Amino acid sequence: MTTPDATASGTIAPEELRSHQWYGTDGLRSFSHRARTRQLGYLPEEHLGKPVIAILNTWSDINPCHVHLRERAQAVKRGVWQAGGFPLEFPVSTLSETFQKPTPMLYRNLLAMETEELLRSYPVDGAVLMGGCDKTTPALLMGAASVDLPTVFLPAGPMLPGHWRNVVLGSGTDMWKYWDDRRAGLIGDCELAELENGLARSPGHCMTMGTASTLTAAAEVLGVTVPGASSIPAVDSGHERMAAETGRRVVDLVWRGLTLSKILTPAAYEDAVATVLALGGSTNAVIHLIAMAGRSGITLTLDDFDRVARTVPVLANLRPGGAYLMEDFHFAGGLPGFLSRLTDVLHLDRPTVAHDTLREQLDGALVHNDDVIRPRDNPLADEGGVAVLHGNLCPDGAVIKHIAAEPRLLRHTGPAVVFDDYRQLQNTINDPALALTPDHVLVLRGAGPKGGPGMPEYGMLPIPDYLLKQGVRDMVRLSDARMSGTSYGACVLHIAPESYVGGPLALVRTGDLITLDVEARSLHLHVDDEELTSRRADWTPPPARYGRGYGALYQDQITQADTGCDFAFLSRPGDVPDPYVS
């Protein structure tokens, strides 16, 4: 492919490429860079004067969501070569939701830092970000937004639906369900062993509308993927074709100078919020989108989510709040079809990486199954799937995915039973001495950003075995933790400020009455201010979790859930000099 004509409108010259600073000047360092590139086995004509594309790959042997990305990187390279670019693959941290302890949320900002510094310090003109498992999508985009190169995100794609004895399974959601069935004595070890083989049948992230599918859908509506990319099953041949198109697309963006900041606008983030809520998406998206917007220099708040939630219905009939899985969604029209039913609330004249406007991108998009993607006159719910709560127990806010809770609990008053940490909860939840009833409110503290540490997905607190055996499958549960996007139940999450820093959750005592009222967007602790002041005087801050290492940096810099859990030194404005090149 010939180099684009630099005189063409909107096209930069080869000498304006960022990589030219490394390769094209008449100096010792450029001579060295060219010599070392020959050492790598490349001819001058393979890379000089061409866009250098960094492919950031989160593949690893222990990340089942991304285990196919090693092959997909080859398809991306194929697309880059075809478009006249020069691809370079970079391995970056893999954040595996299924294996990493205490939680990959502890390391989201580490991957964001790695992404930012790698793109900033190497001779690259554009980037392809390969991710999908829960924390990788926001981490990669946060880091890339801080650098602001032409960038395309490549979603890992959902795994195939699970199967067990002619039952279609959804990863995560059915894991919780059948584990509770075992605790209730409804299934035994033989059935559980069969379920182990049927829950997750292929590479790819969870195929419910959990955090992974929610965040990759958000990436698509933000405009940083090729159209339809977020729902293509990981093992479908269309996924490889999408990977090649991603490679071709990013080269075009470089020549046009279309950087990430021109895509990630306030309008794009508002559309992402509307989409996540209309999908009935994961509560985790609230934290991640706030953090991502912050890296784009845009203020996004909990109140923005609640405002938008009141204007959009839930149209995606997907588990855990609905009936279907991501493969059904894909063949029903995917995100383009879904967005075609939300055009009245979207900003259609903003650009994407694939089209001059979102309006152009959605032209001709169709829905092929009205039960999977509901029409506006037959929604799954009249309002968006996440509600933001305020009250004396959560002065800085909390969230609940109310469409995944039993309706009887959405307005509920009951006595608290308090657990100081997750280990205590695990060790005592089945103690008959607690005398728990379905009316009790289970309260977990010490599980927030600092207290967890890392705000683990503990928020779907287990219901006692003896209540499960009575048929109880939901209770009001409160915590400063998160929960998996595949989880369900009347779980109030992200209570801010967290208990570890002295938020009101630290002052709750067993027996205190608590009222949850989702319609009123209220969470109230029935303890008067004088008593709370007395309890606060008796409260002692817990000791630091870490004495050294990354954990010490984390606990020093992490912000609270309502502001996105980014690091303070990364989220604040400030100049970063270009790397020195001579």
Coordinates of C-alpha atoms in Angstrom, one line a residue:
M1 CA 0.0 0.0 0.0
T2 CA 1.3 3.4 -0.9
T3 CA 1.8 6.1 1.7
P4 CA -1.3 8.5 1.8
D5 CA -0.9 11.8 0.1
A6 CA 0.0 14.3 2.7
T7 CA -1.7 17.0 0.8
A8 CA -5.1 15.3 1.1
S9 CA -7.5 16.9 3.6
G10 CA -7.1 15.6 7.1
T11 CA -4.1 13.4 6.3
I12 CA -0.7 13.9 8.1
A13 CA 2.7 13.5 6.4
P14 CA 5.0 10.6 7.3
E15 CA 7.4 13.1 8.9
E16 CA 4.6 14.0 11.3
L17 CA 4.3 10.5 12.7
R18 CA 5.2 10.3 16.3
S19 CA 7.6 7.3 15.5
H20 CA 9.5 9.6 13.1
Q21 CA 11.2 11.1 16.2
W22 CA 12.7 7.8 16.9
Y23 CA 13.5 6.6 13.4
G24 CA 13.7 9.6 11.1
T25 CA 16.1 12.2 12.5
D26 CA 19.8 12.6 11.6
G27 CA 21.3 11.7 15.0
L28 CA 23.0 9.0 17.0
R29 CA 19.9 7.8 18.7
S30 CA 17.9 7.4 15.5
F31 CA 20.9 5.5 14.0
S32 CA 20.8 3.3 17.0
H33 CA 17.0 2.7 16.8
R34 CA 17.2 1.8 13.1
A35 CA 20.1 -0.6 13.8
R36 CA 18.2 -2.3 16.6
T37 CA 15.2 -2.7 14.4
R38 CA 17.4 -4.4 11.8
Q39 CA 18.5 -6.6 14.7
L40 CA 14.8 -7.6 15.1
G41 CA 14.9 -8.8 11.5
Y42 CA 13.0 -6.0 9.8
L43 CA 13.9 -4.3 6.5
P44 CA 13.8 -0.4 6.4
E45 CA 10.9 -0.5 3.9
E46 CA 8.8 -2.6 6.3
H47 CA 8.5 0.2 8.9
L48 CA 10.1 3.5 7.9
G49 CA 7.5 6.2 7.1
K50 CA 4.7 3.9 8.2
P51 CA 2.4 4.1 11.3
V52 CA 3.8 2.0 14.1
I53 CA 0.9 0.3 15.9
A54 CA 1.2 -1.1 19.4
I55 CA -0.9 -4.1 20.0
L56 CA -1.4 -4.4 23.8
N57 CA -2.3 -8.0 24.5
T58 CA -3.6 -9.2 27.9
W59 CA -3.4 -12.9 26.9
S60 CA -2.1 -15.4 29.4
D61 CA -2.3 -19.1 30.2
I62 CA -4.3 -18.5 33.3
N63 CA -6.9 -16.1 31.9
P64 CA -9.7 -18.2 30.3
C65 CA -11.4 -15.0 29.1
H66 CA -8.4 -14.1 27.0
V67 CA -6.8 -17.5 26.2
H68 CA -7.6 -17.0 22.5
L69 CA -6.1 -13.5 22.2
R70 CA -2.7 -14.8 21.2
E71 CA -4.2 -16.0 17.9
R72 CA -6.3 -12.8 17.6
A73 CA -3.2 -10.7 17.8
Q74 CA -2.0 -12.3 14.5
A75 CA -5.3 -11.3 12.8
V76 CA -4.8 -7.7 14.1
K77 CA -1.2 -7.7 12.7
R78 CA -2.6 -9.0 9.4
G79 CA -5.0 -6.0 9.2
V80 CA -2.2 -3.5 10.2
W81 CA 0.1 -4.9 7.4
Q82 CA -2.7 -4.8 4.9
A83 CA -3.4 -1.1 5.7
G84 CA 0.3 -0.2 5.3
G85 CA 1.2 0.0 9.0
F86 CA 3.9 -1.7 11.1
P87 CA 2.5 -3.8 14.0
L88 CA 4.3 -4.5 17.3
E89 CA 2.8 -6.7 19.9
F90 CA 3.3 -5.9 23.6
P91 CA 2.4 -8.3 26.4
V92 CA 0.8 -6.4 29.3
S93 CA -0.7 -7.5 32.7
T94 CA -3.5 -10.0 32.6
L95 CA -6.2 -9.4 35.1
S96 CA -8.1 -12.7 35.5
E97 CA -11.4 -12.3 37.3
T98 CA -11.5 -16.0 38.0
F99 CA -8.1 -16.5 39.6
Q100 CA -6.5 -13.3 40.9
K101 CA -6.6 -12.6 44.6
P102 CA -7.7 -10.7 46.6
T103 CA -9.4 -9.2 43.6
P104 CA -8.2 -7.9 40.1
M105 CA -9.8 -4.6 41.1
L106 CA -6.7 -4.1 43.2
Y107 CA -4.7 -4.1 40.0
R108 CA -6.9 -2.3 37.6
N109 CA -4.9 0.9 38.1
L110 CA -1.6 -1.0 37.7
L111 CA -2.6 -2.1 34.2
A112 CA -3.8 1.5 33.5
M113 CA -0.4 2.7 34.6
E114 CA 1.4 0.1 32.5
T115 CA -0.7 1.0 29.4
E116 CA -0.1 4.7 29.8
E117 CA 3.7 4.5 30.3
L118 CA 4.2 1.8 27.6
L119 CA 2.4 3.8 25.0
R120 CA 4.1 7.0 26.0
S121 CA 7.7 5.7 26.1
Y122 CA 7.9 3.6 22.9
P123 CA 7.9 4.7 19.2
V124 CA 4.3 4.1 18.5
D125 CA 1.7 6.1 16.5
G126 CA -1.4 4.2 17.4
A127 CA -2.7 1.4 19.6
V128 CA -5.0 -1.6 19.6
L129 CA -6.1 -2.6 23.1
M130 CA -7.0 -6.3 23.5
G131 CA -9.1 -7.1 26.5
G132 CA -12.5 -8.0 27.8
C133 CA -12.3 -9.7 31.3
D134 CA -13.9 -7.3 33.7
K135 CA -11.1 -4.9 34.7
T136 CA -9.1 -5.0 31.5
T137 CA -11.5 -2.9 29.5
P138 CA -11.5 0.1 31.8
A139 CA -7.8 -0.3 32.7
L140 CA -6.7 -0.3 29.0
L141 CA -8.9 2.6 28.1
M142 CA -8.0 4.7 31.2
G143 CA -4.3 4.4 30.4
A144 CA -4.8 5.0 26.7
A145 CA -7.0 8.1 27.4
S146 CA -4.1 9.6 29.4
V147 CA -1.8 9.3 26.4
D148 CA -4.3 10.2 23.7
L149 CA -3.1 8.3 20.6
P150 CA -5.3 7.0 17.8
T151 CA -6.7 3.9 19.5
V152 CA -9.1 1.0 18.8
F153 CA -10.3 -1.4 21.4
L154 CA -10.7 -5.1 20.6
P155 CA -13.2 -6.9 22.8
A156 CA -12.3 -10.5 23.8
G157 CA -15.9 -11.6 23.1
P158 CA -18.3 -13.8 25.2
M159 CA -17.8 -17.5 25.6
L160 CA -20.4 -20.0 24.3
P161 CA -23.5 -20.7 26.3
G162 CA -23.1 -23.4 29.0
H163 CA -25.1 -26.6 29.0
W164 CA -26.1 -29.2 31.6
R165 CA -28.7 -31.9 31.2
N166 CA -30.5 -29.9 28.5
V167 CA -30.4 -26.8 30.6
V168 CA -28.7 -23.7 29.1
L169 CA -26.3 -22.2 31.7
G170 CA -25.1 -18.7 32.1
S171 CA -21.6 -18.4 33.6
G172 CA -21.5 -16.7 37.0
T173 CA -25.3 -16.4 37.3
D174 CA -25.9 -20.1 37.3
M175 CA -22.8 -20.8 39.4
W176 CA -24.4 -18.8 42.2
K177 CA -27.8 -20.5 41.6
Y178 CA -26.6 -24.0 41.7
W179 CA -24.2 -23.5 44.5
D180 CA -27.2 -22.3 46.6
D181 CA -29.1 -25.4 45.4
R182 CA -26.3 -27.6 46.7
R183 CA -26.3 -25.7 50.1
A184 CA -30.1 -26.2 50.2
G185 CA -29.7 -29.9 49.6
L186 CA -31.4 -29.9 46.2
I187 CA -28.4 -31.3 44.2
G188 CA -25.4 -33.3 45.2
D189 CA -21.7 -33.7 44.4
C190 CA -22.3 -35.7 41.2
E191 CA -24.5 -32.9 39.8
L192 CA -22.0 -30.3 40.8
A193 CA -19.2 -32.2 39.1
E194 CA -21.3 -32.2 35.9
L195 CA -21.9 -28.5 36.3
E196 CA -18.2 -27.9 36.5
N197 CA -17.8 -29.3 33.0
G198 CA -20.8 -27.4 31.6
L199 CA -20.6 -23.8 32.9
A200 CA -17.8 -22.5 30.8
R201 CA -17.4 -24.3 27.5
S202 CA -15.0 -22.1 25.4
P203 CA -12.6 -19.2 25.6
G204 CA -14.2 -15.8 26.2
H205 CA -15.6 -13.8 29.0
C206 CA -18.9 -14.4 30.8
M207 CA -21.8 -14.6 28.3
T208 CA -24.3 -13.0 30.7
M209 CA -24.7 -9.2 30.9
G210 CA -22.1 -9.2 33.6
T211 CA -19.3 -6.7 34.0
A212 CA -17.3 -8.0 31.0
S213 CA -20.2 -7.7 28.5
T214 CA -21.4 -4.4 30.1
L215 CA -17.9 -2.8 29.8
T216 CA -17.3 -4.0 26.2
A217 CA -20.7 -2.8 25.2
A218 CA -19.8 0.6 26.8
A219 CA -16.6 0.6 24.8
E220 CA -18.6 0.0 21.6
V221 CA -21.1 2.8 22.3
L222 CA -18.3 5.1 23.3
G223 CA -17.1 4.6 19.7
V224 CA -13.8 2.9 20.2
T225 CA -14.5 -0.5 18.6
V226 CA -15.5 -1.5 15.1
P227 CA -19.3 -1.7 14.9
G228 CA -20.9 -4.8 16.4
A229 CA -17.6 -6.0 18.0
S230 CA -18.7 -6.3 21.6
S231 CA -21.1 -9.2 21.2
I232 CA -19.3 -11.5 18.7
P233 CA -18.7 -14.8 20.4
A234 CA -15.0 -15.3 21.1
V235 CA -14.8 -18.5 19.1
D236 CA -16.9 -17.3 16.1
S237 CA -14.9 -16.8 12.9
G238 CA -16.5 -13.3 12.8
H239 CA -14.3 -12.5 15.8
E240 CA -11.1 -13.1 13.8
R241 CA -12.5 -11.0 10.9
M242 CA -13.3 -8.2 13.4
A243 CA -9.7 -8.4 14.7
A244 CA -8.3 -7.9 11.2
E245 CA -10.6 -5.0 10.6
T246 CA -9.5 -3.5 13.9
G247 CA -5.9 -3.6 12.6
R248 CA -6.9 -1.9 9.4
R249 CA -9.0 0.7 11.1
V250 CA -6.3 1.9 13.5
V251 CA -3.8 2.7 10.7
D252 CA -6.5 4.9 9.0
L253 CA -7.0 6.7 12.3
V254 CA -3.3 7.5 12.6
W255 CA -3.1 9.0 9.1
R256 CA -6.2 11.1 9.9
G257 CA -4.9 12.2 13.3
L258 CA -8.1 11.0 15.0
T259 CA -6.9 10.6 18.6
L260 CA -8.8 9.1 21.5
S261 CA -9.8 12.5 23.0
K262 CA -11.8 13.3 19.8
I263 CA -13.9 10.1 20.4
L264 CA -14.2 10.1 24.2
T265 CA -16.3 13.2 24.5
P266 CA -18.9 14.2 27.2
A267 CA -21.6 13.1 24.8
A268 CA -20.0 9.7 24.3
Y269 CA -19.8 9.1 28.0
E270 CA -23.5 10.1 28.5
D271 CA -24.4 7.7 25.8
A272 CA -22.4 5.0 27.5
V273 CA -24.3 5.6 30.7
A274 CA -27.6 5.4 28.9
T275 CA -26.6 2.2 27.2
V276 CA -25.3 0.4 30.3
L277 CA -28.6 1.3 32.1
A278 CA -30.8 0.2 29.2
L279 CA -28.9 -3.1 29.0
G280 CA -29.5 -3.8 32.7
G281 CA -25.8 -3.9 33.0
S282 CA -23.4 -4.5 35.8
T283 CA -23.2 -2.1 38.8
N284 CA -19.4 -2.2 38.4
A285 CA -19.8 -0.1 35.3
V286 CA -20.7 2.9 37.5
I287 CA -17.2 2.9 39.1
H288 CA -15.4 2.2 35.9
L289 CA -17.1 4.7 33.7
I290 CA -16.6 7.4 36.3
A291 CA -12.9 6.6 36.4
M292 CA -12.6 6.4 32.6
A293 CA -14.3 9.8 32.2
G294 CA -12.0 11.2 34.7
R295 CA -9.0 10.2 32.6
S296 CA -10.7 12.0 29.7
G297 CA -10.9 15.1 31.8
I298 CA -14.7 14.7 32.1
T299 CA -16.6 14.8 35.4
L300 CA -19.2 12.0 35.6
T301 CA -21.1 11.5 38.9
L302 CA -23.5 9.0 40.6
D303 CA -26.2 11.6 40.1
D304 CA -25.6 11.5 36.3
F305 CA -26.4 7.7 36.4
D306 CA -29.5 8.2 38.4
R307 CA -30.7 11.1 36.2
V308 CA -30.2 9.0 33.0
A309 CA -31.7 5.9 34.6
R310 CA -35.0 7.7 35.0
T311 CA -35.1 8.4 31.2
V312 CA -34.3 5.0 29.7
P313 CA -36.1 1.6 29.9
V314 CA -34.3 -1.8 30.1
L315 CA -34.6 -3.3 26.7
A316 CA -32.1 -6.2 26.9
N317 CA -33.7 -9.4 28.1
L318 CA -30.4 -10.8 29.3
R319 CA -29.3 -12.7 32.4
P320 CA -29.0 -12.1 35.3
G321 CA -32.0 -9.7 35.1
G322 CA -33.6 -11.4 32.1
A323 CA -33.7 -14.8 30.2
Y324 CA -31.1 -14.8 27.4
L325 CA -27.4 -14.9 26.8
M326 CA -24.9 -12.9 24.8
E327 CA -24.9 -15.2 21.7
D328 CA -28.7 -14.7 21.5
F329 CA -28.1 -10.9 21.8
H330 CA -25.5 -11.0 19.0
F331 CA -27.7 -12.8 16.6
A332 CA -30.7 -10.6 17.6
G333 CA -28.8 -7.6 16.2
G334 CA -26.1 -7.0 18.7
L335 CA -25.3 -3.5 20.0
P336 CA -26.1 -1.7 16.7
G337 CA -29.6 -3.2 16.7
F338 CA -30.0 -2.4 20.4
L339 CA -28.9 1.2 19.9
S340 CA -31.3 1.6 17.0
R341 CA -34.1 1.5 19.7
L342 CA -32.4 4.2 21.8
T343 CA -31.7 6.8 19.2
D344 CA -33.9 9.4 20.8
V345 CA -31.6 9.5 23.9
L346 CA -28.3 9.2 22.1
H347 CA -25.9 11.9 20.7
L348 CA -25.9 10.8 17.1
D349 CA -23.6 13.4 15.5
R350 CA -20.5 12.5 17.4
P351 CA -17.6 10.6 15.7
T352 CA -16.6 6.9 16.2
V353 CA -13.4 5.1 15.1
A354 CA -15.4 3.7 12.2
H355 CA -17.6 6.5 11.0
D356 CA -17.9 10.2 10.9
T357 CA -21.0 10.0 13.1
L358 CA -22.8 7.5 15.3
R359 CA -25.9 8.2 13.2
E360 CA -24.0 6.9 10.1
Q361 CA -22.8 3.9 12.1
L362 CA -26.3 2.9 13.1
D363 CA -27.8 3.4 9.6
G364 CA -29.5 0.2 8.6
A365 CA -29.1 -1.5 12.0
L366 CA -31.9 -4.0 12.7
V367 CA -33.3 -6.1 15.5
H368 CA -34.1 -9.7 14.6
N369 CA -35.7 -10.9 17.8
D370 CA -38.1 -8.7 19.8
D371 CA -37.9 -10.9 22.9
V372 CA -34.1 -10.6 23.2
I373 CA -34.0 -6.9 22.4
R374 CA -37.3 -5.5 23.5
P375 CA -39.2 -2.7 21.6
R376 CA -39.8 0.4 23.6
D377 CA -43.4 -0.4 24.2
N378 CA -42.6 -3.7 25.8
P379 CA -39.5 -3.1 28.1
L380 CA -38.1 -5.5 30.6
A381 CA -38.3 -2.6 33.1
D382 CA -39.6 1.0 32.7
E383 CA -36.4 2.5 34.2
G384 CA -32.7 1.8 33.9
G385 CA -31.4 -1.2 35.7
V386 CA -29.3 0.5 38.4
A387 CA -30.5 2.9 41.1
V388 CA -28.4 5.3 43.1
L389 CA -29.2 5.6 46.8
H390 CA -28.5 8.3 49.3
G391 CA -29.1 8.7 53.0
N392 CA -27.4 8.8 56.4
L393 CA -25.9 5.4 55.8
C394 CA -24.4 6.4 52.4
P395 CA -23.8 10.2 52.4
D396 CA -21.7 9.9 49.2
G397 CA -24.0 7.3 47.6
A398 CA -24.5 3.6 47.0
V399 CA -26.0 1.6 44.2
I400 CA -28.4 -1.3 43.7
K401 CA -29.2 -3.4 40.6
H402 CA -32.9 -3.5 41.5
I403 CA -34.0 -5.3 38.4
A404 CA -32.1 -8.4 39.7
A405 CA -33.8 -8.3 43.1
E406 CA -37.0 -9.7 44.4
P407 CA -39.6 -6.9 44.2
R408 CA -40.9 -7.4 47.7
L409 CA -37.5 -6.3 49.1
L410 CA -37.3 -3.0 47.2
R411 CA -39.0 -1.3 50.1
H412 CA -38.0 -3.0 53.3
T413 CA -37.2 -2.2 56.9
G414 CA -35.4 -4.8 59.0
P415 CA -32.9 -5.3 61.9
A416 CA -29.2 -5.3 60.9
V417 CA -26.9 -8.2 61.5
V418 CA -23.4 -6.9 61.2
F419 CA -20.2 -8.7 60.0
D420 CA -16.9 -6.9 60.4
D421 CA -15.2 -8.7 57.5
Y422 CA -15.8 -11.4 54.9
R423 CA -14.0 -14.1 56.8
Q424 CA -16.2 -13.6 59.9
L425 CA -19.2 -13.7 57.6
Q426 CA -18.1 -17.0 56.1
N427 CA -17.4 -18.6 59.5
T428 CA -20.6 -17.5 61.2
I429 CA -23.4 -17.1 58.6
N430 CA -24.7 -20.6 59.3
D431 CA -24.6 -20.3 63.1
P432 CA -28.2 -20.9 64.3
A433 CA -27.4 -18.6 67.3
L434 CA -27.8 -15.7 64.9
A435 CA -31.4 -16.6 64.5
L436 CA -31.6 -15.0 61.1
T437 CA -35.0 -14.5 59.4
P438 CA -35.8 -13.4 55.9
D439 CA -36.5 -9.9 57.3
H440 CA -33.0 -9.3 58.7
V441 CA -30.7 -7.0 56.8
L442 CA -27.2 -8.5 56.4
V443 CA -24.4 -5.9 56.7
L444 CA -20.8 -6.5 55.7
R445 CA -18.1 -3.9 56.3
G446 CA -14.4 -3.8 55.8
A447 CA -14.8 -4.7 52.1
G448 CA -14.4 -1.3 50.4
P449 CA -11.5 0.1 48.3
K450 CA -9.1 0.3 51.2
G451 CA -10.7 -2.2 53.6
G452 CA -11.1 -5.1 51.2
P453 CA -8.4 -4.4 50.1
G454 CA -9.4 -3.6 46.5
M455 CA -13.1 -3.7 47.0
P456 CA -13.6 -7.4 46.3
E457 CA -16.9 -8.9 44.9
Y458 CA -18.2 -9.9 48.3
G459 CA -21.5 -7.9 47.9
M460 CA -23.8 -10.9 47.1
L461 CA -23.6 -12.0 50.8
P462 CA -24.5 -15.6 51.2
I463 CA -27.9 -16.5 52.7
P464 CA -27.7 -19.0 55.6
D465 CA -28.2 -22.7 54.6
Y466 CA -31.1 -23.1 56.9
L467 CA -33.0 -20.3 55.1
L468 CA -32.1 -21.6 51.7
K469 CA -33.7 -24.9 52.7
Q470 CA -36.8 -23.0 53.6
G471 CA -36.9 -21.6 50.0
V472 CA -35.5 -18.1 50.8
R473 CA -33.4 -16.9 47.9
D474 CA -33.1 -13.2 48.5
M475 CA -32.6 -10.9 51.4
V476 CA -31.6 -7.2 51.8
R477 CA -27.8 -7.1 51.9
L478 CA -25.6 -4.1 52.4
S479 CA -21.8 -3.6 52.0
D480 CA -19.1 -1.3 50.9
A481 CA -18.0 -4.1 48.5
R482 CA -18.8 -4.7 44.8
M483 CA -20.5 -7.8 43.4
S484 CA -20.0 -9.7 40.2
G485 CA -22.1 -8.4 37.3
T486 CA -23.4 -11.9 37.0
S487 CA -24.8 -11.8 40.5
Y488 CA -28.3 -11.0 41.6
G489 CA -30.4 -10.1 44.6
A490 CA -31.3 -7.1 46.8
C491 CA -27.7 -6.2 47.3
V492 CA -26.8 -2.5 48.1
L493 CA -23.2 -2.0 47.0
H494 CA -20.4 0.6 46.9
I495 CA -21.6 2.4 50.1
A496 CA -19.5 5.5 50.4
P497 CA -17.5 6.5 52.3
E498 CA -16.5 3.0 53.2
S499 CA -16.3 1.7 56.7
Y500 CA -12.5 1.5 56.7
V501 CA -12.2 5.3 56.5
G502 CA -14.9 5.9 59.1
G503 CA -18.0 6.1 56.9
P504 CA -21.3 5.6 58.7
L505 CA -21.3 1.9 57.8
A506 CA -18.5 1.6 60.5
L507 CA -21.0 2.7 63.1
V508 CA -23.8 0.2 62.5
R509 CA -24.6 -2.3 65.2
T510 CA -26.5 -5.5 65.2
G511 CA -30.1 -4.8 65.9
D512 CA -30.2 -1.3 64.4
L513 CA -33.2 -0.8 62.0
I514 CA -32.3 -0.1 58.4
T515 CA -34.8 1.0 55.7
L516 CA -34.1 0.5 52.0
D517 CA -36.5 2.3 49.7
V518 CA -35.5 2.0 46.1
E519 CA -38.3 4.1 44.7
A520 CA -37.3 7.0 47.0
R521 CA -33.6 6.3 46.3
S522 CA -33.1 6.1 50.1
L523 CA -31.0 4.1 52.5
H524 CA -31.6 5.1 56.1
L525 CA -30.1 4.0 59.4
H526 CA -32.7 4.5 62.2
V527 CA -30.2 5.8 64.8
D528 CA -30.2 9.4 65.9
D529 CA -27.4 11.8 65.3
E530 CA -26.4 12.0 69.0
E531 CA -26.0 8.3 69.2
L532 CA -24.0 8.2 66.0
T533 CA -21.7 10.9 67.3
S534 CA -21.1 8.9 70.5
R535 CA -20.3 5.8 68.5
R536 CA -17.9 7.7 66.3
A537 CA -16.0 8.9 69.3
D538 CA -15.5 5.2 70.2
W539 CA -14.4 4.2 66.7
T540 CA -10.8 3.4 66.1
P541 CA -9.3 3.5 62.6
P542 CA -8.0 0.1 61.5
P543 CA -4.3 -0.5 60.9
A544 CA -2.9 -0.1 57.4
R545 CA -3.2 -3.2 55.2
Y546 CA 0.2 -2.9 53.5
G547 CA 3.7 -1.9 54.8
R548 CA 5.4 -1.8 51.4
G549 CA 5.1 -2.5 47.7
Y550 CA 2.3 -1.8 45.3
G551 CA -0.3 -2.4 48.0
A552 CA 1.2 0.5 50.0
L553 CA 1.0 2.8 46.9
Y554 CA -2.6 1.6 46.4
Q555 CA -3.8 2.3 50.0
D556 CA -2.1 5.7 49.9
Q557 CA -3.6 6.9 46.5
I558 CA -6.9 5.0 46.0
T559 CA -10.1 7.1 45.9
Q560 CA -13.6 6.1 47.0
A561 CA -16.2 4.3 44.9
D562 CA -18.3 7.4 44.1
T563 CA -15.3 9.0 42.4
G564 CA -14.2 5.9 40.5
C565 CA -11.5 4.2 42.6
D566 CA -8.7 5.7 40.5
F567 CA -5.4 6.8 42.0
A568 CA -5.3 10.4 43.1
F569 CA -2.0 11.1 41.4
L570 CA -3.3 9.6 38.1
S571 CA -6.8 11.2 38.1
R572 CA -5.7 14.8 38.8
P573 CA -4.9 17.2 35.9
G574 CA -1.4 18.0 35.0
D575 CA 1.2 18.0 32.2
V576 CA 3.4 15.0 31.3
P577 CA 6.4 15.8 29.1
D578 CA 7.0 13.9 25.9
P579 CA 9.8 11.4 26.3
Y580 CA 13.2 12.8 25.4
V581 CA 14.3 11.6 21.9
S582 CA 17.4 12.8 20.1

